Short mmCIF file of C-alpha atoms in Angstrom, two decimals:
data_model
loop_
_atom_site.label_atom_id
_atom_site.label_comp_id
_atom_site.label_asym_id
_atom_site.label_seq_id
_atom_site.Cartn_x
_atom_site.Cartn_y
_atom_site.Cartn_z
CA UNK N 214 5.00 82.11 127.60
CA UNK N 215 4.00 79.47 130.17
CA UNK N 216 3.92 81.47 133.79
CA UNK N 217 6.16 78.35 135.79
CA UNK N 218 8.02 79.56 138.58
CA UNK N 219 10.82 77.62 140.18
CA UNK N 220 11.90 78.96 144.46
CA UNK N 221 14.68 78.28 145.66
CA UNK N 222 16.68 78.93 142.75
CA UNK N 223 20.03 77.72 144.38
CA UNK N 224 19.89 75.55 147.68
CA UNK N 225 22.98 74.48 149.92
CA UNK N 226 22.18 71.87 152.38
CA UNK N 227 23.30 69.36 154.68
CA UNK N 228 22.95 65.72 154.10
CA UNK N 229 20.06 64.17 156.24
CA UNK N 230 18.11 67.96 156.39
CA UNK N 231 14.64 67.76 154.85
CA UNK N 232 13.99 70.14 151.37
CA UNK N 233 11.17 71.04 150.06
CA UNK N 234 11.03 72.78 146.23
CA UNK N 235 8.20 74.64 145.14
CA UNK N 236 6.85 75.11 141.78
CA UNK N 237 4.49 77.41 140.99
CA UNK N 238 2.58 77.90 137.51
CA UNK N 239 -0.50 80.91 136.89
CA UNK N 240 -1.25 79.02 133.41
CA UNK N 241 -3.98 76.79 135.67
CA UNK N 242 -2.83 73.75 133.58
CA UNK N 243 -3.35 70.46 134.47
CA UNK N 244 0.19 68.31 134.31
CA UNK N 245 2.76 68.96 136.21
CA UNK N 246 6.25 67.58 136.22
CA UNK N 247 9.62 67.23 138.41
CA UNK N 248 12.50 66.56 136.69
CA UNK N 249 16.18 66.16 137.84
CA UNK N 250 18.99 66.56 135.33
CA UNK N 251 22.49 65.02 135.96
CA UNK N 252 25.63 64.81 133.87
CA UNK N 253 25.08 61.59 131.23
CA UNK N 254 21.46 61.17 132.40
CA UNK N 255 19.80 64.15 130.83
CA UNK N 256 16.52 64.40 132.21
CA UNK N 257 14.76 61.66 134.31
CA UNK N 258 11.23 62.00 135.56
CA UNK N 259 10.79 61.89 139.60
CA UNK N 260 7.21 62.13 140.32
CA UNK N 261 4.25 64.01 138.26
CA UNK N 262 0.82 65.41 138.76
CA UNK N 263 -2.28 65.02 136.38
CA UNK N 264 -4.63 67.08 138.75
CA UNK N 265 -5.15 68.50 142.42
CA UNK N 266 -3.97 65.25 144.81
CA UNK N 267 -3.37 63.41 142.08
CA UNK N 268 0.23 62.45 141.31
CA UNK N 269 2.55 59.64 140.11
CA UNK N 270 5.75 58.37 140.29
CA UNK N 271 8.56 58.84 137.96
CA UNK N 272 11.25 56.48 136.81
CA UNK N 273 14.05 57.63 139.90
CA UNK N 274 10.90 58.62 142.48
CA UNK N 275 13.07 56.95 145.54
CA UNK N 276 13.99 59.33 148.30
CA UNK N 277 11.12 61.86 146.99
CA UNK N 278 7.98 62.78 147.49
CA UNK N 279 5.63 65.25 145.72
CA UNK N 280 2.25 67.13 146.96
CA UNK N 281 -0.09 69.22 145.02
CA UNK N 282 -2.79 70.34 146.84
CA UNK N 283 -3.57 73.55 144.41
CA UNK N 284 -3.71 73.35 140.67
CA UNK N 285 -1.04 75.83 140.90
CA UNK N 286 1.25 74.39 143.25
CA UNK N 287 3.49 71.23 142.82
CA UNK N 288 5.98 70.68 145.79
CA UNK N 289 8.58 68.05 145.67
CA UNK N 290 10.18 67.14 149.07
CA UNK N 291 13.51 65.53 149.57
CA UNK N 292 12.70 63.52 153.36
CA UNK N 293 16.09 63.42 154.07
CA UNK N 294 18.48 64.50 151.56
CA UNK N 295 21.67 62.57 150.91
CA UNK N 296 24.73 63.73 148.39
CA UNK N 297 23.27 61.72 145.17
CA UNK N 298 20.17 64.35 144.90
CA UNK N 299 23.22 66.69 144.66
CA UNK N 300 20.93 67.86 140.85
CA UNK N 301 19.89 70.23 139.08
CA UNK N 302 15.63 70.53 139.61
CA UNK N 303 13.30 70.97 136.77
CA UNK N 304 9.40 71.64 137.36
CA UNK N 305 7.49 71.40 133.69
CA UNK N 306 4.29 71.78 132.56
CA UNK N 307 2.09 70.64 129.66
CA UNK N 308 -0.60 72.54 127.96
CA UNK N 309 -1.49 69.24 126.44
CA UNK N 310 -5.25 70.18 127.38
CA UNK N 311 -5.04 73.31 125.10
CA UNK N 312 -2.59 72.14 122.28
CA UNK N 313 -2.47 69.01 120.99
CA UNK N 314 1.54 68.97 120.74
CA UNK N 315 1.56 68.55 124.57
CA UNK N 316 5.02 70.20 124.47
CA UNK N 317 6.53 70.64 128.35
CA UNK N 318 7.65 74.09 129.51
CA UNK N 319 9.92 74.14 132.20
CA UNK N 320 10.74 76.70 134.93
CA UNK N 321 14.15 77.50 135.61
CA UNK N 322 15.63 75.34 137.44
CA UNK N 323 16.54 74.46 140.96
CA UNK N 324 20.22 73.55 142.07
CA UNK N 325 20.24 71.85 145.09
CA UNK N 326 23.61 71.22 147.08
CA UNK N 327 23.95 68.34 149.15
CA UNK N 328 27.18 68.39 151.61
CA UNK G 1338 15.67 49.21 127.37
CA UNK G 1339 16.31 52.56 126.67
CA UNK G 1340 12.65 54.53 125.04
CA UNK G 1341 15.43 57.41 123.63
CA UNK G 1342 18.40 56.83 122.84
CA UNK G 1343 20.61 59.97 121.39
CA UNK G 1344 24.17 58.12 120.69
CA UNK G 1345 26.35 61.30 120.09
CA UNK G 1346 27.71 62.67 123.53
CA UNK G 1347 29.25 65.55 121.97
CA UNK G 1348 29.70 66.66 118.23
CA UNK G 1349 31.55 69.83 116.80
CA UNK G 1350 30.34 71.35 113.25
CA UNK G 1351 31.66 74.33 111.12
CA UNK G 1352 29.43 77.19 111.14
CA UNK G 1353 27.21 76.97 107.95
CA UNK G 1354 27.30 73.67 107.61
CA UNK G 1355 24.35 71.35 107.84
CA UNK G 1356 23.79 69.20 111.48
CA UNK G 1357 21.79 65.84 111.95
CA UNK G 1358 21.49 65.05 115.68
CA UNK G 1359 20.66 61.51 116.38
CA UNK G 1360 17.54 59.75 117.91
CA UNK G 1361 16.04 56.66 118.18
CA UNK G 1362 13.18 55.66 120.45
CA UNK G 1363 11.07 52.32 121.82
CA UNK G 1364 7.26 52.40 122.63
CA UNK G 1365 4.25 50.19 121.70
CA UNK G 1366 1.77 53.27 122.23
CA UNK G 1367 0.49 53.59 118.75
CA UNK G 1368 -0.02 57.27 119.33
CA UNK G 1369 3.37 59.34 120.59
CA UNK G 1370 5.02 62.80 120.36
CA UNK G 1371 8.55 63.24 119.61
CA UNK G 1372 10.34 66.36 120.71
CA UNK G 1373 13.16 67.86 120.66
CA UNK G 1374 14.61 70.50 122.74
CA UNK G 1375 17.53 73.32 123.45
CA UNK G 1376 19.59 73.71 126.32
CA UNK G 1377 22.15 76.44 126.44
CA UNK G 1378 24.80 77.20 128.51
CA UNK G 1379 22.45 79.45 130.37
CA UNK G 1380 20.47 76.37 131.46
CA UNK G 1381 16.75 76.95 130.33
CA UNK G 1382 14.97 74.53 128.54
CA UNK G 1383 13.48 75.63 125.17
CA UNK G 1384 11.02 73.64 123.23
CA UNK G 1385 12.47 73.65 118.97
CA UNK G 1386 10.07 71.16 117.11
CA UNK G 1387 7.41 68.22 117.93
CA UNK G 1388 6.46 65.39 115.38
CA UNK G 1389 2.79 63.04 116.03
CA UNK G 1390 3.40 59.35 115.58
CA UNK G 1391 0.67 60.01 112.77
CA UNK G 1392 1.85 63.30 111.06
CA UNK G 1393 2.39 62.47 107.24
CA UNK G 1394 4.74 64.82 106.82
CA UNK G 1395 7.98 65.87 108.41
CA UNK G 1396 7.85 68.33 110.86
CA UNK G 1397 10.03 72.16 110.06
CA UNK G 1398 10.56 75.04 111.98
CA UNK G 1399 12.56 77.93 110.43
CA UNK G 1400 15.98 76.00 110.37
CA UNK G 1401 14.95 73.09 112.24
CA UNK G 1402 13.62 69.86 110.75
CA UNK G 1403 12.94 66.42 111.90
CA UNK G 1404 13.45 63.50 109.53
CA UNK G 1405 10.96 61.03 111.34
CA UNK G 1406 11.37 57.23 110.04
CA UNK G 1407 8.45 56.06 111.98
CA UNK G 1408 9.46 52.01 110.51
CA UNK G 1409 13.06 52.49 111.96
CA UNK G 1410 11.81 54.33 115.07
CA UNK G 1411 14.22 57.22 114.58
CA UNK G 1412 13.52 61.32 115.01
CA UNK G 1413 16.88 62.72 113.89
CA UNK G 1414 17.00 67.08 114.06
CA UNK G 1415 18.00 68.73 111.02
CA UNK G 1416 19.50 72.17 111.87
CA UNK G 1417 20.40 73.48 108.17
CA UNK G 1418 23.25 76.49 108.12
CA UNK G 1419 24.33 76.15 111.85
CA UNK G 1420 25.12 79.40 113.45
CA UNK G 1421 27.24 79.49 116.54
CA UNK G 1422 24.16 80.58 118.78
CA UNK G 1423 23.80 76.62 118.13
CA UNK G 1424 26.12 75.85 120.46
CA UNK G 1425 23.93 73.83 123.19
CA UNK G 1426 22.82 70.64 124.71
CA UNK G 1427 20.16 68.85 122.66
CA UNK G 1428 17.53 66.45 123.83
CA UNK G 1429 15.46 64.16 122.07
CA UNK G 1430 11.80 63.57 124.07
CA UNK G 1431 9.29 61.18 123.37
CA UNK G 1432 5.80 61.67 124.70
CA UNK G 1433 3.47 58.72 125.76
CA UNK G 1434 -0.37 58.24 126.41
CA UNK G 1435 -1.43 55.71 128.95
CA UNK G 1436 -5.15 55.89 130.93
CA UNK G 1437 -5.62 59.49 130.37
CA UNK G 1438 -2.35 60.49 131.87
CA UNK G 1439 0.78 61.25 129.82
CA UNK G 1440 4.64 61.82 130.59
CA UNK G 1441 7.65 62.86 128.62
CA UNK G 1442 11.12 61.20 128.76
CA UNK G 1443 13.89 62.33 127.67
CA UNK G 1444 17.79 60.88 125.39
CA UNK G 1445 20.87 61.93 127.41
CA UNK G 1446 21.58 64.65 125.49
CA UNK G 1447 23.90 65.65 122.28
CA UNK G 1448 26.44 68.76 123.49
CA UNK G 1449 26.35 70.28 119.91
CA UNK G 1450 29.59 72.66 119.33
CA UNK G 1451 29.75 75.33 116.39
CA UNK G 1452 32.84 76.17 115.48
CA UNK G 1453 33.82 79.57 113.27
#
């Protein structure tokens, strides 16, 4: 199994407080992904990474921003969060270097409150 | 337009009985991955079966298939002799290729219900 680690795991917060989410992967793999997954919308990509300082954005990338500046380390930060990033957070990663399939695995996910 | 498009919200099935989830999808890469994955009530993601844009054959997994119709751009999953452990959120994925880099995006999801 993929080593992807998700912190926090559950996050209350106020609206107009910054949060930062951190993903963490030992698998040294070169993609990495933030997803957010809301009722109706499944998943929809925010921002993603194809190497160290090297990242893109994602079809609903407003009102995020993303930093990797280890291969292990993906960090997506909400500036100033507001009540529609009220989501459930999803940090993937593809072995697509290793296996042609290029199959995501995810971490756990992150819930985020925002009040 | 929508690149996946899964048009059942919700479905319920007798245990045993055969499932086809729906999926259609849009690119113009000639060289794509189709996916589909599991989400339980427990929330993890877990990845059931993959199909190339050039495989030949259909892909199978145990009880999972995928009937790819590459001219009608659809990926439907076959789950043969459903068993309520079934019982999930199902999401069709489609995997492009563009200058080296490559994303995944995903249907809105099938809630798939067994019932005994």
């Amino acid at each position: 199994d993929a080593g992807i680690t998700q912190s926090p795991r559950h996050k209350v917060t106020e609206t107009g407080t910054p949060v930062t989410l951190r993903c963490h992967q030992t698998e040294n793999h070169r993609y990495m992904y933030w997803y957010r997954q809301d009722p109706g919308h499944g998943l929809r990509l925010i921002h993603y990474s194809y190497g160290v300082k090297d990242t893109d954005k994602g079809e609903v990338s407003d009102g995020y921003s993303v930093s990797r500046s280890k291969t292990e380390d993906f960090l997506l930060t909400l500036e100033s969060a507001t009540s529609s990033q009220t989501s459930v957070y999803f940090c993937a990663i593809s072995e697509s270097e290793t296996r042609d399939t290029g199959e995501l695995f995810f971490g756990e996910g992150s819930r985020l409150t925002v009040l | 337009a929508q690149k996946i498009t899964q048009t059942q919200p919700g479905m319920f099935v007798q245990e045993k009985e055969a499932v086809t989830l729906d999926c259609t999808y849009d690119t113009s890469d000639p060289s794509y991955g189709l996916f589909w994955y599991k989400q339980p009530s427990s929330g993890e993601m877990i990845f059931l079966i993959y199909q190339g844009s050039y495989d030949q054959q259909n892909a199978t997994e145990g009880r999972y298939s995928l009937n790819f119709q590459k001219a009608r751009k659809s990926a439907n999953l076959v789950i043969s002799a459903s068993q309520l452990g079934d019982s999930a959120m199902y999401f069709c994925a489609m995997r492009e290729r563009f200058f080296g880099n490559e994303k995944l995006t995903f249907g809105t999801g099938t809630r798939l219900t067994i019932i005994p």
